[in-house]
CSV table of C-alpha atoms in Angstrom, one decimal:
chain,number,residue,atom,x,y,z
A,1,MET,CA,15.0,-8.8,3.7
A,2,SER,CA,18.0,-10.3,2.2
A,3,LEU,CA,19.9,-13.8,3.4
A,4,LYS,CA,23.0,-12.0,3.4
A,5,ARG,CA,23.5,-12.4,7.3
A,6,THR,CA,25.6,-10.0,9.1
A,7,THR,CA,28.4,-10.0,11.1
A,8,PRO,CA,27.7,-9.2,15.3
A,9,LEU,CA,29.4,-5.8,14.5
A,10,ALA,CA,27.3,-4.8,12.4
A,11,SER,CA,24.8,-6.0,13.9
A,12,ALA,CA,25.4,-3.9,16.8
A,13,LEU,CA,25.5,-1.4,14.1
A,14,LEU,CA,21.8,-2.4,13.2
A,15,LEU,CA,20.5,-0.6,16.4
A,16,ALA,CA,21.1,3.0,16.7
A,17,THR,CA,20.8,4.9,19.4
A,18,ALA,CA,16.7,5.1,20.8
A,19,LEU,CA,15.0,8.8,19.9
A,20,LEU,CA,11.7,9.9,20.7
A,21,SER,CA,10.7,11.5,16.8
A,22,PRO,CA,11.1,14.9,16.3
A,23,PRO,CA,8.5,17.1,15.8
A,24,VAL,CA,7.8,18.5,12.0
A,25,ALA,CA,6.1,21.2,10.6
A,26,SER,CA,2.6,20.4,10.4
A,27,ALA,CA,1.4,19.9,6.8
A,28,ALA,CA,0.3,23.0,4.4
A,29,PRO,CA,-3.2,24.7,5.0
A,30,GLY,CA,-4.9,22.9,2.3
A,31,ALA,CA,-3.6,20.1,2.5
A,32,LEU,CA,-6.0,16.8,2.4
A,33,ALA,CA,-5.6,14.8,5.3
A,34,VAL,CA,-3.3,11.3,5.7
A,35,PRO,CA,-6.8,8.4,5.7
A,36,ASP,CA,-5.8,5.4,7.9
A,37,ILE,CA,-5.6,2.7,6.6
A,38,SER,CA,-7.9,-0.6,7.4
A,39,LEU,CA,-5.6,-3.2,8.8
A,40,ALA,CA,-8.3,-5.4,8.2
A,41,ASN,CA,-7.5,-4.8,4.2
A,42,VAL,CA,-3.9,-5.6,4.8
A,43,GLN,CA,-3.9,-8.2,6.7
A,44,ALA,CA,-6.8,-9.8,3.5
A,45,HIS,CA,-3.5,-9.2,1.3
A,46,LEU,CA,-1.1,-11.2,3.3
A,47,SER,CA,-4.3,-14.0,4.0
A,48,SER,CA,-4.1,-13.7,0.3
A,49,PHE,CA,-0.5,-14.1,0.1
A,50,GLN,CA,-0.3,-17.2,2.5
A,51,THR,CA,-2.9,-19.3,0.4
A,52,ILE,CA,-0.9,-18.3,-2.8
A,53,ALA,CA,2.0,-20.0,-0.7
A,54,ASN,CA,0.0,-22.9,0.9
A,55,ASN,CA,-0.9,-24.1,-3.6
A,56,ASN,CA,2.1,-23.3,-4.4
A,57,GLY,CA,4.3,-25.4,-2.6
A,58,GLY,CA,4.7,-23.2,0.5
A,59,ASN,CA,6.8,-20.3,-0.7
A,60,ARG,CA,6.5,-17.5,-2.8
A,61,ALA,CA,9.7,-17.5,-4.1
A,62,HIS,CA,12.2,-16.4,-7.3
A,63,GLY,CA,11.2,-19.3,-9.7
A,64,ARG,CA,8.3,-21.0,-8.2
A,65,PRO,CA,4.6,-20.2,-9.4
A,66,GLY,CA,3.9,-18.8,-5.6
A,67,TYR,CA,5.8,-15.7,-6.4
A,68,ARG,CA,3.9,-15.4,-10.2
A,69,ALA,CA,1.1,-15.9,-8.4
A,70,SER,CA,1.3,-13.1,-5.6
A,71,LEU,CA,2.5,-11.2,-8.9
A,72,ASP,CA,-0.6,-11.6,-10.6
A,73,TYR,CA,-2.6,-11.1,-7.0
A,74,VAL,CA,-1.4,-7.7,-6.6
A,75,LYS,CA,-1.5,-6.8,-10.6
A,76,ALA,CA,-5.1,-7.2,-10.4
A,77,LYS,CA,-5.5,-4.7,-7.5
A,78,LEU,CA,-4.0,-1.9,-9.0
A,79,ASP,CA,-5.1,-2.9,-12.8
A,80,ALA,CA,-9.3,-2.6,-11.3
A,81,VAL,CA,-8.3,0.4,-9.8
A,82,GLY,CA,-7.1,2.5,-12.6
A,83,TYR,CA,-3.2,1.8,-12.0
A,84,THR,CA,-1.1,1.7,-15.4
A,85,THR,CA,0.6,-1.4,-14.1
A,86,SER,CA,4.2,-3.3,-16.2
A,87,ILE,CA,6.0,-7.1,-15.8
A,88,GLN,CA,9.3,-6.4,-15.6
A,89,GLN,CA,11.2,-9.7,-16.9
A,90,PHE,CA,14.6,-10.6,-15.4
A,91,THR,CA,17.5,-14.1,-15.0
A,92,ASN,CA,18.7,-15.3,-12.0
A,93,SER,CA,19.8,-18.5,-11.2
A,94,GLY,CA,18.1,-20.1,-14.3
A,95,ALA,CA,14.6,-19.0,-13.0
A,96,THR,CA,13.0,-15.9,-15.1
A,97,GLY,CA,12.2,-13.4,-12.1
A,98,TYR,CA,9.2,-10.2,-12.4
A,99,ASN,CA,9.1,-7.1,-10.7
A,100,LEU,CA,5.8,-5.5,-11.0
A,101,ILE,CA,5.9,-1.6,-11.5
A,102,ALA,CA,2.6,0.9,-11.2
A,103,ASP,CA,1.9,4.1,-12.0
A,104,TRP,CA,-0.5,6.7,-10.1
A,105,PRO,CA,-2.0,8.4,-13.8
A,106,GLY,CA,-1.8,12.4,-13.1
A,107,GLY,CA,1.6,14.6,-11.5
A,108,ASP,CA,4.4,15.6,-12.7
A,109,ALA,CA,6.6,13.0,-14.3
A,110,ASP,CA,9.5,14.8,-13.8
A,111,ASN,CA,9.5,14.8,-9.9
A,112,ILE,CA,8.2,10.9,-9.3
A,113,LEU,CA,7.7,9.8,-5.7
A,114,MET,CA,8.5,6.4,-5.4
A,115,LEU,CA,7.9,3.3,-2.6
A,116,GLY,CA,8.4,-0.2,-2.7
A,117,GLY,CA,9.1,-3.0,-1.6
A,118,HIS,CA,10.4,-7.2,-2.4
A,119,LEU,CA,7.3,-9.1,-2.8
A,120,ASP,CA,9.6,-13.0,-3.0
A,121,SER,CA,9.8,-15.6,-0.4
A,122,VAL,CA,12.7,-17.3,0.9
A,123,SER,CA,12.5,-21.3,-0.2
A,124,ALA,CA,11.8,-22.0,3.1
A,125,GLY,CA,8.3,-20.4,3.6
A,126,PRO,CA,5.5,-18.1,2.6
A,127,GLY,CA,7.6,-15.4,4.0
A,128,ILE,CA,4.4,-13.6,5.3
A,129,ASN,CA,6.9,-11.4,7.6
A,130,ASP,CA,9.7,-11.0,5.3
A,131,ASN,CA,7.9,-9.0,3.3
A,132,GLY,CA,4.0,-10.0,2.6
A,133,THR,CA,4.0,-7.0,5.1
A,134,GLY,CA,5.6,-4.6,3.6
A,135,SER,CA,4.0,-5.8,0.2
A,136,ALA,CA,0.2,-5.5,1.1
A,137,GLY,CA,0.7,-2.2,3.3
A,138,ILE,CA,1.9,-1.1,-0.1
A,139,LEU,CA,-0.5,-2.2,-2.3
A,140,GLU,CA,-3.3,-0.6,0.6
A,141,VAL,CA,-2.0,2.5,0.3
A,142,ALA,CA,-1.8,3.0,-3.4
A,143,LEU,CA,-5.4,1.2,-3.3
A,144,THR,CA,-6.1,4.0,-1.3
A,145,VAL,CA,-4.8,6.8,-3.1
A,146,ALA,CA,-7.3,5.7,-5.8
A,147,ARG,CA,-10.2,5.4,-3.5
A,148,GLU,CA,-9.7,8.7,-2.2
A,149,ASN,CA,-8.9,10.1,-5.7
A,150,LEU,CA,-5.3,11.4,-4.9
A,151,LYS,CA,-4.4,14.5,-7.4
A,152,PRO,CA,-0.4,14.6,-6.0
A,153,GLN,CA,1.3,17.5,-7.4
A,154,LYS,CA,4.3,14.3,-8.0
A,155,HIS,CA,4.1,11.9,-9.8
A,156,LEU,CA,3.2,8.7,-7.5
A,157,ARG,CA,5.1,5.3,-8.7
A,158,PHE,CA,5.2,1.6,-6.7
A,159,GLY,CA,7.5,-1.3,-7.2
A,160,TRP,CA,7.3,-4.8,-5.8
A,161,TRP,CA,11.0,-6.7,-6.4
A,162,GLY,CA,11.4,-9.9,-7.0
A,163,ALA,CA,14.8,-11.8,-5.8
A,164,GLU,CA,15.3,-9.2,-3.1
A,165,GLU,CA,16.1,-13.2,-0.8
A,166,LEU,CA,18.4,-13.8,-4.3
A,167,GLY,CA,20.9,-11.1,-3.0
A,168,LEU,CA,18.2,-7.5,-4.5
A,169,ILE,CA,18.3,-8.6,-8.3
A,170,GLY,CA,14.8,-7.1,-9.1
A,171,SER,CA,15.2,-3.8,-7.5
A,172,THR,CA,18.9,-4.1,-9.3
A,173,TYR,CA,18.3,-4.7,-12.3
A,174,TYR,CA,15.5,-1.4,-12.3
A,175,VAL,CA,17.6,0.5,-11.3
A,176,ASN,CA,20.3,-0.6,-13.7
A,177,GLN,CA,18.0,-0.2,-16.9
A,178,LEU,CA,16.7,2.7,-16.3
A,179,PRO,CA,18.3,5.3,-18.8
A,180,ALA,CA,20.1,8.6,-16.7
A,181,ALA,CA,17.5,10.6,-17.8
A,182,GLU,CA,14.3,8.2,-16.5
A,183,LYS,CA,16.8,8.1,-12.8
A,184,SER,CA,17.0,11.3,-12.4
A,185,LYS,CA,13.3,11.6,-12.7
A,186,ILE,CA,12.7,9.7,-9.6
A,187,LYS,CA,13.1,12.2,-6.4
A,188,SER,CA,12.8,10.1,-3.8
A,189,TYR,CA,12.5,5.7,-3.2
A,190,LEU,CA,11.0,4.9,0.1
A,191,ASN,CA,11.9,1.0,0.9
A,192,PHE,CA,9.2,-0.9,3.3
A,193,ASP,CA,10.6,-4.4,4.0
A,194,MET,CA,9.4,-6.0,7.5
A,195,THR,CA,6.8,-3.8,8.9
A,196,GLY,CA,4.9,-6.5,11.1
A,197,SER,CA,7.7,-8.0,13.0
A,198,PRO,CA,5.6,-10.0,16.0
A,199,ASN,CA,8.4,-8.8,18.9
A,200,PRO,CA,8.7,-5.7,16.9
A,201,GLY,CA,11.0,-2.4,16.8
A,202,TYR,CA,10.3,0.8,15.4
A,203,PHE,CA,12.8,1.2,13.3
A,204,VAL,CA,13.9,4.3,11.0
A,205,TYR,CA,16.3,4.0,8.6
A,206,SER,CA,19.0,6.4,9.3
A,207,ALA,CA,20.1,8.9,7.2
A,208,SER,CA,23.5,8.9,7.6
A,209,GLY,CA,25.9,7.8,4.9
A,210,GLN,CA,22.9,7.7,2.0
A,211,PRO,CA,22.1,10.7,-0.3
A,212,SER,CA,21.8,14.3,-0.2
A,213,GLY,CA,17.6,15.1,0.6
A,214,SER,CA,17.8,11.5,2.0
A,215,LEU,CA,16.9,13.3,5.7
A,216,ALA,CA,13.9,15.0,4.6
A,217,LEU,CA,12.8,11.2,4.5
A,218,GLN,CA,14.0,10.1,6.8
A,219,GLN,CA,12.3,13.4,9.5
A,220,THR,CA,9.3,12.4,7.2
A,221,LEU,CA,8.9,8.6,8.7
A,222,GLU,CA,9.5,9.3,12.1
A,223,ALA,CA,7.2,12.3,12.4
A,224,GLY,CA,4.6,9.8,10.7
A,225,PHE,CA,5.0,8.1,14.3
A,226,THR,CA,4.7,11.6,16.7
A,227,GLY,CA,2.5,11.1,20.0
A,228,LYS,CA,2.4,6.9,19.4
A,229,VAL,CA,5.3,5.4,19.2
A,230,ALA,CA,9.0,6.1,19.5
A,231,THR,CA,11.4,5.1,17.1
A,232,GLU,CA,15.0,3.9,17.0
A,233,LEU,CA,17.2,5.0,13.6
A,234,THR,CA,18.7,1.8,12.5
A,235,SER,CA,21.6,1.7,9.2
A,236,VAL,CA,20.4,-1.1,7.1
A,237,GLY,CA,22.9,-0.7,4.7
A,238,GLY,CA,22.6,-3.0,1.7
A,239,ARG,CA,20.3,-5.9,3.2
A,240,SER,CA,17.3,-4.4,1.1
A,241,ASP,CA,15.9,-3.1,-2.1
A,242,HIS,CA,17.0,0.8,-1.3
A,243,ALA,CA,20.2,0.4,-1.8
A,244,ALA,CA,20.3,0.0,-5.9
A,245,PHE,CA,18.2,3.7,-5.9
A,246,ALA,CA,21.1,4.7,-3.0
A,247,ARG,CA,23.9,3.7,-5.2
A,248,ALA,CA,22.4,5.6,-8.0
A,249,GLY,CA,22.6,9.1,-5.8
A,250,ILE,CA,18.2,9.1,-5.5
A,251,PRO,CA,17.0,10.1,-1.8
A,252,VAL,CA,16.2,6.6,0.5
A,253,GLY,CA,14.3,5.6,3.2
A,254,GLY,CA,12.0,3.4,4.8
A,255,LEU,CA,10.9,1.3,7.9
A,256,PHE,CA,11.9,-2.1,9.9
A,257,THR,CA,10.5,-3.9,12.4
A,258,GLY,CA,13.0,-6.1,13.2
A,259,ALA,CA,14.3,-9.4,12.2
A,260,GLU,CA,16.7,-12.0,13.3
A,261,VAL,CA,18.9,-9.1,16.0
A,262,THR,CA,17.7,-9.4,19.3
A,263,LYS,CA,15.5,-7.0,21.7
A,264,THR,CA,17.0,-5.4,24.5
A,265,ALA,CA,16.4,-4.9,27.6
A,266,ALA,CA,15.6,-0.6,27.0
A,267,GLN,CA,14.1,-1.9,24.1
A,268,ALA,CA,11.4,-4.1,25.3
A,269,SER,CA,11.4,-1.5,28.3
A,270,LYS,CA,10.3,0.8,25.1
A,271,TRP,CA,8.1,-0.8,23.1
A,272,GLY,CA,6.9,-4.3,25.0
A,273,GLY,CA,7.3,-7.4,23.8
A,274,GLN,CA,10.5,-10.1,25.0
A,275,ALA,CA,13.7,-8.7,26.1
A,276,GLY,CA,16.4,-11.6,24.4
A,277,VAL,CA,14.1,-13.1,21.8
A,278,ALA,CA,14.8,-11.7,18.0
A,279,PHE,CA,12.3,-9.0,16.5
A,280,ASP,CA,11.3,-12.4,14.3
A,281,ARG,CA,11.9,-15.6,15.6
A,282,CYS,CA,10.9,-16.9,12.0
A,283,TYR,CA,12.8,-15.0,10.1
A,284,HIS,CA,13.4,-16.9,6.8
A,285,ARG,CA,11.9,-20.2,8.5
A,286,ALA,CA,8.7,-22.0,7.2
A,287,CYS,CA,6.8,-20.1,10.7
A,288,ASP,CA,6.7,-17.3,8.7
A,289,THR,CA,3.3,-17.3,8.7
A,290,SER,CA,0.2,-15.0,8.7
A,291,SER,CA,0.5,-16.1,12.7
A,292,ASN,CA,3.8,-14.6,13.0
A,293,ILE,CA,2.4,-11.1,12.6
A,294,ASP,CA,2.2,-8.3,15.4
A,295,ASN,CA,-0.6,-6.6,13.8
A,296,THR,CA,-0.7,-3.2,16.1
A,297,ALA,CA,3.3,-2.9,14.4
A,298,LEU,CA,1.3,-4.0,11.0
A,299,ASP,CA,-0.7,-1.0,11.4
A,300,ARG,CA,1.5,1.3,13.0
A,301,MET,CA,3.4,1.1,9.9
A,302,THR,CA,0.9,0.5,6.9
A,303,ASP,CA,-0.2,4.3,7.9
A,304,VAL,CA,3.6,5.9,8.4
A,305,ILE,CA,3.5,4.7,5.0
A,306,ALA,CA,0.6,6.8,4.3
A,307,TYR,CA,1.6,9.7,6.4
A,308,SER,CA,5.6,9.4,3.7
A,309,LEU,CA,3.0,9.7,1.1
A,310,TRP,CA,0.4,12.1,2.1
A,311,THR,CA,3.1,14.4,2.7
A,312,LEU,CA,5.8,14.2,0.1
A,313,ALA,CA,3.5,14.1,-2.8
A,314,GLY,CA,2.4,17.2,-2.1
A,315,THR,CA,-1.1,16.5,-2.0
A,316,GLY,CA,-4.3,19.3,-2.3
A,317,THR,CA,-7.9,19.6,-3.0
A,318,PRO,CA,-7.3,20.8,-6.6
A,319,PRO,CA,-9.9,23.8,-8.5
A,320,GLY,CA,-13.0,21.7,-8.8
A,321,GLY,CA,-12.2,19.0,-6.7
A,322,GLU,CA,-14.1,19.1,-3.8
A,323,LYS,CA,-15.2,16.4,-2.4
A,324,PHE,CA,-18.2,14.3,-0.3
A,325,THR,CA,-18.0,12.2,1.5
A,326,GLN,CA,-20.6,9.4,3.0
A,327,ASP,CA,-18.7,6.8,5.5
A,328,GLU,CA,-22.1,5.8,7.8
A,329,ASP,CA,-21.9,2.2,7.0
A,330,LEU,CA,-24.7,0.1,5.4
A,331,ASN,CA,-25.4,-3.3,5.8
A,332,LEU,CA,-26.3,-5.1,2.2
A,333,PRO,CA,-28.9,-7.9,2.3
A,334,ASP,CA,-28.8,-10.5,0.2
A,335,GLN,CA,-31.9,-9.6,-2.9
A,336,ALA,CA,-32.2,-6.4,-1.5
A,337,THR,CA,-32.3,-3.3,-2.7
A,338,VAL,CA,-31.0,-0.2,-0.5
A,339,GLU,CA,-30.0,3.4,-0.8
A,340,SER,CA,-27.5,5.8,1.3
A,341,SER,CA,-28.0,9.6,0.5
A,342,LEU,CA,-25.0,12.8,0.3
A,343,THR,CA,-25.7,16.0,0.6
A,344,VAL,CA,-23.7,17.9,-1.8
A,345,SER,CA,-23.9,21.9,-1.6
A,346,GLY,CA,-22.1,25.0,-2.2
A,347,ILE,CA,-20.8,23.9,-5.9
A,348,SER,CA,-21.6,26.4,-8.8
A,349,GLY,CA,-23.8,25.1,-11.7
A,350,ASN,CA,-24.0,21.6,-13.1
A,351,ALA,CA,-21.8,18.6,-12.2
A,352,PRO,CA,-19.0,17.9,-14.3
A,353,THR,CA,-18.6,15.6,-17.5
A,354,ALA,CA,-16.0,13.0,-15.8
A,355,LEU,CA,-17.9,12.8,-11.9
A,356,VAL,CA,-15.6,10.8,-9.5
A,357,LEU,CA,-17.8,8.2,-7.7
A,358,GLY,CA,-15.6,6.0,-5.0
A,359,VAL,CA,-17.3,3.2,-3.6
A,360,ASP,CA,-15.3,1.4,-0.8
A,361,ILE,CA,-18.1,-2.1,-0.2
A,362,THR,CA,-17.5,-5.1,1.7
A,363,HIS,CA,-18.4,-8.4,0.0
A,364,THR,CA,-18.5,-12.1,0.2
A,365,TYR,CA,-19.6,-11.8,-4.2
A,366,ARG,CA,-18.9,-8.4,-5.8
A,367,GLY,CA,-20.3,-10.1,-8.7
A,368,ASP,CA,-23.9,-10.4,-7.3
A,369,LEU,CA,-23.9,-5.9,-7.0
A,370,VAL,CA,-25.9,-3.8,-9.4
A,371,ILE,CA,-25.0,0.2,-8.5
A,372,ASP,CA,-26.6,3.2,-9.7
A,373,LEU,CA,-25.5,6.9,-9.0
A,374,VAL,CA,-28.9,8.5,-8.4
A,375,ALA,CA,-28.9,12.5,-8.8
A,376,PRO,CA,-30.9,14.5,-6.8
A,377,ASP,CA,-33.8,15.1,-10.2
A,378,GLY,CA,-33.7,11.1,-9.9
A,379,THR,CA,-31.9,9.9,-13.0
A,380,ALA,CA,-29.4,7.0,-12.1
A,381,PHE,CA,-26.3,6.5,-13.7
A,382,ARG,CA,-25.5,2.6,-14.3
A,383,VAL,CA,-21.8,2.9,-13.2
A,384,LYS,CA,-21.9,-1.6,-12.1
A,385,ASN,CA,-24.3,-4.5,-14.2
A,386,SER,CA,-24.3,-8.1,-11.9
A,387,SER,CA,-21.4,-10.0,-13.8
A,388,SER,CA,-19.7,-13.6,-12.9
A,389,ASP,CA,-17.1,-11.8,-11.4
A,390,SER,CA,-16.3,-14.4,-7.8
A,391,GLY,CA,-13.6,-11.9,-6.1
A,392,ASP,CA,-14.8,-10.7,-3.0
A,393,ASN,CA,-15.3,-7.1,-2.0
A,394,LEU,CA,-15.3,-4.0,-4.7
A,395,VAL,CA,-12.4,-0.7,-3.5
A,396,THR,CA,-12.9,1.5,-6.9
A,397,THR,CA,-14.0,4.8,-8.1
A,398,TYR,CA,-16.0,5.8,-11.5
A,399,THR,CA,-16.2,8.4,-13.7
A,400,VAL,CA,-19.7,9.9,-14.5
A,401,ASN,CA,-20.7,12.0,-16.8
A,402,ALA,CA,-23.4,14.2,-15.0
A,403,SER,CA,-23.5,17.5,-16.8
A,404,GLY,CA,-27.0,17.9,-17.3
A,405,GLU,CA,-27.7,17.4,-13.6
A,406,ALA,CA,-27.4,19.8,-11.2
A,407,ALA,CA,-24.3,19.9,-8.3
A,408,ASN,CA,-25.9,20.7,-5.0
A,409,GLY,CA,-28.9,18.1,-3.7
A,410,VAL,CA,-29.0,15.0,-2.3
A,411,TRP,CA,-27.0,12.3,-4.0
A,412,LYS,CA,-27.9,8.5,-4.0
A,413,LEU,CA,-26.2,5.8,-4.1
A,414,ARG,CA,-28.4,2.8,-5.3
A,415,ILE,CA,-27.2,-1.1,-4.8
A,416,ARG,CA,-29.0,-4.4,-5.6
A,417,ASP,CA,-27.6,-7.4,-5.0
A,418,ALA,CA,-29.3,-8.9,-7.6
A,419,GLY,CA,-27.9,-12.8,-6.5
A,420,PRO,CA,-28.6,-15.9,-4.0
A,421,GLN,CA,-26.4,-16.2,-0.2
A,422,ASP,CA,-23.9,-13.7,-0.5
A,423,VAL,CA,-24.6,-10.4,1.6
A,424,GLY,CA,-22.2,-7.8,2.0
A,425,LYS,CA,-21.3,-4.0,3.6
A,426,LEU,CA,-20.8,-0.1,2.4
A,427,ASN,CA,-18.0,1.0,4.3
A,428,SER,CA,-18.5,4.3,2.2
A,429,TRP,CA,-18.5,6.2,-0.6
A,430,TYR,CA,-18.0,10.3,-2.0
A,431,LEU,CA,-18.3,12.2,-5.0
A,432,GLN,CA,-15.6,14.0,-6.5
A,433,PHE,CA,-16.5,17.3,-8.3
């Protein structure tokens, strides 16, 4: 959240009358179910941001090495699962700044749904709630899009903005440099800035005063909380990166768990936490670390980020795109081979030339892993060899030309741990035909 401070009157305007999330129509028949976003994965991203700050002078601020290291971390995750990424440079306060833009292949390029949040911290601290939380949540939702091999009707774009804390510099630069024709392709922008405040509120950006079309975004975000927790509308004004999009006439929406404003007694009664205490006492301070997070709020907010994307993107199982999932956990012992089975039925003829294999593996050294997809007749397709890649976990998709194999039958995922000392677990895998 930007350094811009508010007057007491403006602070009061940030907190609108409490509203229970209104009911809205359910997803269209045949729409894909919204996945539950792994809190553990989001926490792992926050831990990485904390480590980056620790190793780079205690912050991830514009012009500092911790910011670029944060951007490189996010970019590597996205590149590994098939996003088209680009780094956009700008200059502010005598230092080079960077935005990261990531596009998921497919969808209508003239109808873009964009999600974003700022990646920079203030110079005083690591910025884990502000805005590691929004950045990590968006990242994990983007990775889940890849994991699910989502084929939305709209084109999906994600943005991580630089120098927000200096006055929304990165997002403003991005919007201003877009030709008018490109601006017109972005039909909605959703902003996620501070989504894990330690004394949390559940705020949805109000559509009042925003471009036409913003009310539908507000209502979608509110609906994501239905049956979970009450929400309030808030007028964030020009305090975060949605502002540049709104000035360009693009419908905007977003979520917020609160910053320096204090929680009222009514809000504490509704949400828990402490009345008379700021939503985030460590706002813009050195104590905004990985311990400055309410995990329940972070989990709920990230799930609603996913809900909004899946609801707004126009999803459905594409023709010939039926998906079969095996989600039973399977331990991966050190230097051993295991197999997980998945039964496919109801598919006519052979498997496609671009059979999609998705894997979600927790591991302490993914370079040890050798992975084969085994067809019902025993034919093995090698999708991954062992390597010197020292990263942990493996959440990605592979494309296999299995057109010579009957689609129906028992498929197996064979995983061998080829190196010593490291172990893991297969969380789930799927085939999409």
